[in-house]
Structures are given as structure tokens and as C-alpha cells.
Coordinates of C-alpha atoms and ligand atoms in Angstrom, one line a residue:
M297 CA -35.7 -29.2 -25.4
S298 CA -32.8 -26.9 -25.1
A299 CA -29.4 -28.0 -23.8
N300 CA -27.7 -26.8 -20.7
I301 CA -24.7 -24.7 -21.8
I302 CA -21.6 -25.8 -20.0
D303 CA -19.7 -22.7 -18.8
G304 CA -16.1 -23.8 -19.1
K305 CA -14.9 -20.2 -18.6
A306 CA -16.5 -20.0 -15.2
F307 CA -15.4 -23.5 -14.2
A308 CA -11.8 -22.7 -15.3
L309 CA -11.8 -19.4 -13.3
A310 CA -13.0 -21.2 -10.2
L311 CA -10.4 -23.9 -10.7
R312 CA -7.7 -21.3 -11.0
E313 CA -8.8 -19.7 -7.7
R314 CA -8.6 -23.1 -6.0
I315 CA -5.1 -23.6 -7.5
A316 CA -4.0 -20.2 -6.3
V317 CA -5.0 -21.0 -2.7
Q318 CA -2.9 -24.3 -2.8
V319 CA 0.0 -22.5 -4.5
S320 CA 0.1 -20.1 -1.6
D321 CA 0.1 -23.1 0.8
F322 CA 2.9 -24.7 -1.2
V323 CA 5.0 -21.5 -1.1
S324 CA 4.7 -21.5 2.7
A325 CA 5.7 -25.1 3.0
A326 CA 8.5 -25.2 0.4
G327 CA 9.8 -21.7 0.6
R328 CA 9.7 -21.3 -3.2
K329 CA 7.1 -20.8 -6.0
P330 CA 6.2 -23.5 -8.4
G331 CA 7.8 -22.7 -11.8
L332 CA 6.6 -23.2 -15.3
A333 CA 8.9 -22.7 -18.3
V334 CA 7.3 -22.1 -21.7
V335 CA 9.3 -22.3 -24.9
L336 CA 8.1 -20.5 -28.0
V337 CA 10.0 -21.1 -31.3
G338 CA 9.3 -18.6 -34.1
E339 CA 6.6 -16.0 -34.5
D340 CA 3.4 -17.9 -35.2
P341 CA 0.8 -15.3 -34.0
A342 CA -1.7 -17.8 -32.6
S343 CA 1.1 -19.6 -30.6
A344 CA 2.4 -16.2 -29.4
V345 CA -1.1 -15.4 -28.0
Y346 CA -1.3 -18.8 -26.2
V347 CA 2.2 -18.4 -24.7
R348 CA 1.4 -14.9 -23.5
S349 CA -1.8 -16.0 -21.8
K350 CA -0.1 -19.0 -20.3
G351 CA 2.6 -16.7 -18.8
K352 CA 0.0 -14.3 -17.4
A353 CA -2.2 -17.0 -15.9
T354 CA 0.9 -18.6 -14.3
V355 CA 1.9 -15.3 -12.6
A356 CA -1.8 -14.7 -11.6
A357 CA -1.8 -18.1 -9.8
G358 CA 1.2 -17.1 -7.8
M359 CA 3.7 -19.2 -9.7
A360 CA 7.0 -18.3 -11.5
S361 CA 6.8 -18.0 -15.3
F362 CA 10.0 -18.5 -17.4
E363 CA 9.4 -17.6 -21.0
H364 CA 12.0 -18.6 -23.6
R365 CA 11.7 -17.3 -27.2
L366 CA 13.8 -18.8 -29.8
P367 CA 14.1 -17.7 -33.5
A368 CA 12.2 -19.7 -36.1
D369 CA 15.5 -21.0 -37.6
V370 CA 16.9 -22.3 -34.3
S371 CA 18.7 -25.6 -34.7
Q372 CA 17.4 -28.9 -33.3
D373 CA 20.6 -29.1 -31.1
D374 CA 20.1 -25.6 -29.6
L375 CA 16.5 -26.4 -28.8
L376 CA 17.4 -29.7 -27.2
A377 CA 20.2 -27.9 -25.2
L378 CA 17.6 -25.5 -23.8
V379 CA 15.4 -28.4 -22.8
D380 CA 18.4 -30.0 -21.1
T381 CA 19.0 -26.8 -19.2
L382 CA 15.4 -26.6 -18.1
N383 CA 15.4 -30.3 -17.1
A384 CA 18.4 -29.5 -14.8
D385 CA 17.0 -26.3 -13.3
P386 CA 15.5 -26.9 -9.8
A387 CA 13.3 -23.8 -10.1
V388 CA 11.5 -25.3 -13.1
D389 CA 8.7 -27.8 -12.2
G390 CA 7.0 -27.8 -15.6
I391 CA 8.3 -27.5 -19.2
L392 CA 6.1 -26.8 -22.1
V393 CA 7.4 -26.4 -25.7
Q394 CA 4.6 -24.8 -27.7
L395 CA 3.5 -26.8 -30.7
P396 CA 3.5 -26.8 -33.6
L397 CA 7.2 -26.4 -34.2
P398 CA 8.7 -25.1 -37.5
G399 CA 9.0 -27.9 -40.0
H400 CA 12.8 -28.5 -39.7
L401 CA 12.4 -29.5 -36.0
D402 CA 11.5 -32.9 -34.8
E403 CA 8.6 -32.6 -32.4
L404 CA 8.8 -36.1 -31.1
A405 CA 12.5 -35.8 -30.4
V406 CA 11.9 -32.5 -28.5
T407 CA 8.9 -33.9 -26.5
T408 CA 10.8 -37.0 -25.6
R409 CA 13.8 -35.0 -24.4
I410 CA 11.7 -33.3 -21.6
D411 CA 12.1 -35.0 -18.2
P412 CA 8.8 -37.0 -17.9
D413 CA 8.4 -35.7 -14.3
K414 CA 8.4 -32.1 -15.6
D415 CA 6.2 -32.9 -18.6
V416 CA 3.1 -30.9 -17.5
D417 CA 1.7 -31.2 -21.1
G418 CA 1.7 -35.0 -20.6
F419 CA 3.0 -35.5 -24.2
H420 CA 6.0 -37.6 -23.4
P421 CA 5.6 -41.3 -24.4
V422 CA 6.4 -42.3 -20.8
N423 CA 3.4 -40.3 -19.5
A424 CA 1.2 -41.7 -22.3
G425 CA 2.3 -45.2 -21.1
R426 CA 1.7 -44.3 -17.5
L427 CA -1.9 -43.1 -18.3
A428 CA -2.5 -46.3 -20.3
T429 CA -1.3 -48.5 -17.4
G430 CA -2.9 -46.6 -14.5
L431 CA 0.4 -45.2 -13.1
E432 CA 0.8 -41.7 -11.7
G433 CA 2.1 -39.3 -14.2
F434 CA 0.9 -36.2 -16.1
V435 CA -2.2 -36.3 -18.3
P436 CA -2.6 -33.9 -21.3
C437 CA -4.4 -30.7 -20.2
T438 CA -7.3 -30.5 -22.7
P439 CA -8.7 -34.1 -22.2
L440 CA -8.3 -33.8 -18.4
G441 CA -10.2 -30.5 -18.5
C442 CA -13.0 -32.3 -20.6
V443 CA -13.3 -35.0 -17.9
M444 CA -13.6 -32.4 -15.2
L445 CA -16.4 -30.7 -17.1
L446 CA -18.1 -34.0 -17.7
K447 CA -18.0 -35.1 -14.0
D448 CA -19.2 -31.7 -12.9
Q449 CA -22.1 -32.1 -15.3
L450 CA -23.0 -35.7 -14.9
G451 CA -21.4 -36.9 -11.6
D452 CA -20.4 -40.6 -11.8
L453 CA -19.7 -41.6 -15.5
T454 CA -19.8 -45.3 -14.8
G455 CA -21.3 -47.4 -17.6
L456 CA -22.0 -44.5 -19.9
D457 CA -21.5 -44.9 -23.6
A458 CA -18.8 -42.5 -24.7
V459 CA -17.7 -41.8 -28.3
V460 CA -14.5 -39.8 -28.9
I461 CA -14.2 -38.5 -32.4
G462 CA -10.5 -38.0 -33.2
R463 CA -7.4 -40.2 -32.4
S464 CA -4.6 -37.7 -31.8
N465 CA -2.0 -38.3 -29.2
I466 CA -2.8 -35.0 -27.6
V467 CA -6.6 -35.2 -27.3
G468 CA -8.3 -38.3 -28.7
K469 CA -6.2 -41.1 -27.3
P470 CA -5.7 -39.7 -23.8
M471 CA -9.4 -38.7 -23.7
A472 CA -10.4 -42.3 -24.4
Q473 CA -8.0 -43.6 -21.7
L474 CA -9.5 -41.1 -19.1
L475 CA -13.1 -42.1 -20.0
L476 CA -12.1 -45.8 -19.7
K477 CA -10.7 -45.0 -16.2
E478 CA -14.1 -43.5 -15.4
S479 CA -15.6 -46.9 -16.4
C480 CA -17.3 -45.6 -19.5
T481 CA -17.8 -47.9 -22.5
V482 CA -15.5 -46.1 -25.0
T483 CA -15.5 -46.0 -28.7
I484 CA -12.8 -44.1 -30.6
A485 CA -14.1 -42.9 -34.0
H486 CA -12.1 -41.1 -36.6
S487 CA -12.0 -39.9 -40.2
R488 CA -12.1 -43.5 -41.5
T489 CA -15.0 -44.6 -39.3
R490 CA -17.9 -46.1 -41.3
D491 CA -21.4 -44.6 -40.6
L492 CA -20.1 -42.1 -38.1
S493 CA -23.6 -40.7 -37.5
S494 CA -24.9 -44.1 -36.2
V495 CA -21.9 -44.5 -34.0
V496 CA -22.4 -41.0 -32.5
K497 CA -26.2 -41.6 -32.1
R498 CA -25.7 -44.3 -29.4
A499 CA -23.4 -42.1 -27.2
D500 CA -24.4 -40.7 -23.9
I501 CA -21.1 -38.6 -24.1
V502 CA -19.8 -37.3 -27.4
V503 CA -16.3 -35.7 -27.4
A504 CA -15.5 -34.1 -30.8
A505 CA -11.8 -33.5 -31.5
V506 CA -11.4 -33.8 -35.2
G507 CA -10.6 -30.2 -36.3
R508 CA -13.4 -30.0 -38.9
P509 CA -15.7 -27.1 -38.6
E510 CA -19.3 -28.1 -37.6
M511 CA -18.9 -31.7 -38.8
V512 CA -21.0 -33.2 -36.1
K513 CA -24.7 -32.5 -36.8
G514 CA -27.6 -32.1 -34.4
E515 CA -29.4 -35.1 -36.0
W516 CA -26.5 -37.4 -34.9
I517 CA -26.9 -36.6 -31.2
K518 CA -29.0 -38.9 -28.9
P519 CA -31.6 -36.7 -27.1
G520 CA -30.2 -35.8 -23.7
A521 CA -26.6 -36.6 -24.5
T522 CA -23.7 -34.5 -23.2
V523 CA -21.6 -33.0 -26.0
I524 CA -18.0 -31.8 -25.4
D525 CA -16.6 -29.8 -28.4
V526 CA -12.8 -29.6 -28.4
G527 CA -12.7 -28.0 -31.9
I528 CA -11.4 -24.4 -32.4
N529 CA -11.8 -23.6 -36.1
R530 CA -11.3 -20.2 -37.6
T531 CA -13.7 -19.7 -40.5
A532 CA -14.9 -16.8 -42.6
T533 CA -17.9 -16.4 -40.2
G534 CA -15.7 -16.6 -37.0
L535 CA -14.6 -19.2 -34.5
V536 CA -16.6 -22.4 -34.6
G537 CA -16.2 -25.8 -33.0
D538 CA -16.4 -29.4 -34.5
V539 CA -20.1 -29.5 -33.6
D540 CA -23.0 -27.7 -35.3
F541 CA -23.8 -25.9 -32.0
G542 CA -27.3 -24.7 -33.0
G543 CA -28.4 -28.1 -34.2
A544 CA -26.8 -30.0 -31.3
A545 CA -28.0 -27.7 -28.6
S546 CA -31.6 -28.3 -29.5
V547 CA -31.2 -32.1 -28.9
A548 CA -28.4 -32.5 -26.3
G549 CA -28.8 -32.4 -22.6
A550 CA -25.7 -30.3 -22.2
I551 CA -23.1 -28.9 -24.5
T552 CA -19.9 -26.8 -24.4
P553 CA -19.9 -23.6 -26.5
V554 CA -17.0 -22.5 -28.7
P555 CA -15.5 -20.2 -27.5
G556 CA -15.9 -20.4 -23.7
G557 CA -16.2 -24.2 -23.3
V558 CA -13.2 -26.5 -23.3
G559 CA -10.7 -23.8 -24.4
P560 CA -10.3 -22.0 -21.0
M561 CA -9.9 -25.4 -19.2
T562 CA -6.5 -26.1 -21.0
I563 CA -4.6 -23.4 -19.2
A564 CA -6.3 -24.0 -15.9
V565 CA -5.2 -27.7 -16.0
L566 CA -1.7 -26.7 -17.1
L567 CA -1.5 -24.6 -13.9
R568 CA -2.8 -27.6 -11.9
N569 CA -0.3 -30.0 -13.4
T570 CA 2.5 -27.5 -12.6
L571 CA 1.5 -27.2 -9.0
V572 CA 1.2 -31.0 -8.8
S573 CA 4.7 -31.4 -10.2
A574 CA 6.1 -28.9 -7.7
A575 CA 4.4 -30.7 -4.8
R576 CA 5.7 -34.2 -6.0
R577 CA 9.2 -32.9 -6.6
D578 CA 9.5 -31.3 -3.1
G579 CA 7.5 -34.0 -1.3
V580 CA 4.9 -31.4 -0.2
A581 CA 1.3 -32.7 0.4
I582 CA -1.4 -30.9 -1.5
D583 CA -5.1 -31.7 -1.9
E584 CA -5.1 -33.0 -5.5
A585 CA -8.8 -34.1 -5.1
A586 CA -9.8 -30.4 -4.6
L587 CA -8.2 -29.5 -7.9
Ligands
LIG243 N1 -0.3 -26.0 -29.0 C1 -1.6 -25.9 -28.9 N2 -2.0 -26.4 -27.7 C2 -0.9 -26.8 -27.1 C3 -0.7 -27.4 -25.8 O1 -1.6 -27.7 -25.0 N3 0.6 -27.7 -25.5 C4 1.6 -27.4 -26.3 N4 2.9 -27.7 -25.9 N5 1.4 -26.8 -27.5 C5 0.2 -26.6 -27.9

């Protein structure tokens, strides 16, 4: 058997087209564009690439992009002052401070300073709490993108056994909450989990978000399972995920490739969250279900 390869790139492109249509409707109704502010501190090349593609995608969707570049040695106070300015700016619906920040800056303090109702990354503890309690808020982009791919692949997820490998605040924990909301039976595994291969073996859905190149082996996968690989690891042989793709693809029912799987979904969902924020802030109705 050979797995269906989940084309996240194509799914993300189609999602971005649906978003652009609704952005255009929003502009007609509200008389302004949704706006996304992205803050980049320092010169980390990978972060600079991400920020540039976020800006381009924002403009391509018909939204306003505000890019703020601060020097690597910016003070905590100056960064917080910029966040305050963006919180108060009515043209800004979404604020994203690109992580990681240089070591002298306090990421939690910065994330927590963002107005939760402009927190399109969904990293603010208020949004984590809203997700955990079923309140409306913002959900982190990468896990939300993973759930979209899973529902597209499998339809209703009710009752399925899902194993999330990784317990980060950005991916693992919100991923588990979202799968629980879809009525999966959810296990969160991590670096200290005993007999990880047996835990993974019983899963109908495996989400790998550990940041270790090709750690999840094909023999661990239950035949027919759906495998979502969130890992992006740069190795001597190129970009690889957290899953041994070749091994897993011969056993799984469906699997996301790296690159071209989960990665493109993150920016698409960021645009979605920004549109949703603008609509909520201006009281304009949009078709969230179509996004
Ligand atoms: N760094 C890598 N991915 C992300 C993301 O989704 N949001 C932010 N703010 N920083 C990141």
C-alpha cells in the first residue's frame, strides 16, 4: 500500500483564494482593508524570509501589511511600546511578533502585551484559555491548519484515536485541544513518553511536532493511519520532517510531505485569522465556515 500524499500547498492556495474573496466583501462593507502588523526583531535569516512571505501573502489577499523591523539590540521597553502603539491603531486587526526573539527579550512578556483580540497567532494566554474552555478567540495557525487538512482528508474525526507528539504551547497543546474539540480520543506524547512506538502504533491520527529529524519510523505507524508532519528540520541532506517519510508513506493511509504539507497552511491560516479579527472588530458578518 502506498499513502495518499496530502497536498498542503494546493489546499493553502485554495484557502487563500477563498479568503481573498471574503476580504473583498469585507472591504465593500467596512470601507477599509483588514490590516496585519508583523514585527521582526534582528536579522535572523529564516525569520526574515518568513516575515517577507507573510507580507507578500497579506497584500496578495487584498489586506494591508505593516512591517516593523527593529534592531537586534532593541530594549524590552521599546518593543513593548511598539506593541502598545499597534494595539491602539484602528487600522491594525492582527499583530504578530516573529519568534524567536533575541535572548535578552522576554517572549512571554511581549506575547502577553498584545491585545488578545488582535492576537492572530493565538499565543496569548487568554487565547490559550479560550481554546481550552471552548470560548471564541484565536487559535494558533499551524495546528488549525493541521485540523483543516485532517478534516479534508477524513471528514468527521469523531472517535478516532489521535496521538500528538510534542507538547509546545504553539503546536502540541493547541493541537490536542482542537482534536479533543473534534471528539477524538487524544494522547499527548513527548520526549519523556515511555515506549513511544507502541503509543503511536494505536493511533488513527499521528501529529508529529517534536523537531527531531525523521524520529517517527514507518514501523510505528498503524496501517492506514493519517500522518501529519509538522517538523521542518534542516539537515545535511536537505529539509526533512519529524517523520521518516519513505517508511511511513508505505504504511500510512495518508501523509503530509515536507516541504509542501503543513508549512504552507500556517500563512494561509494567519490570513484567515486576520480577516476574522477585522470582521469581529467592525461587526461585519463573514462566512467563517467557508474559510
Ligand atoms: N516563528 C515561527 N513560526 C512562527 C509563527 O507562526 N508565529 C510567530 N509569531 N513566530 C513564528
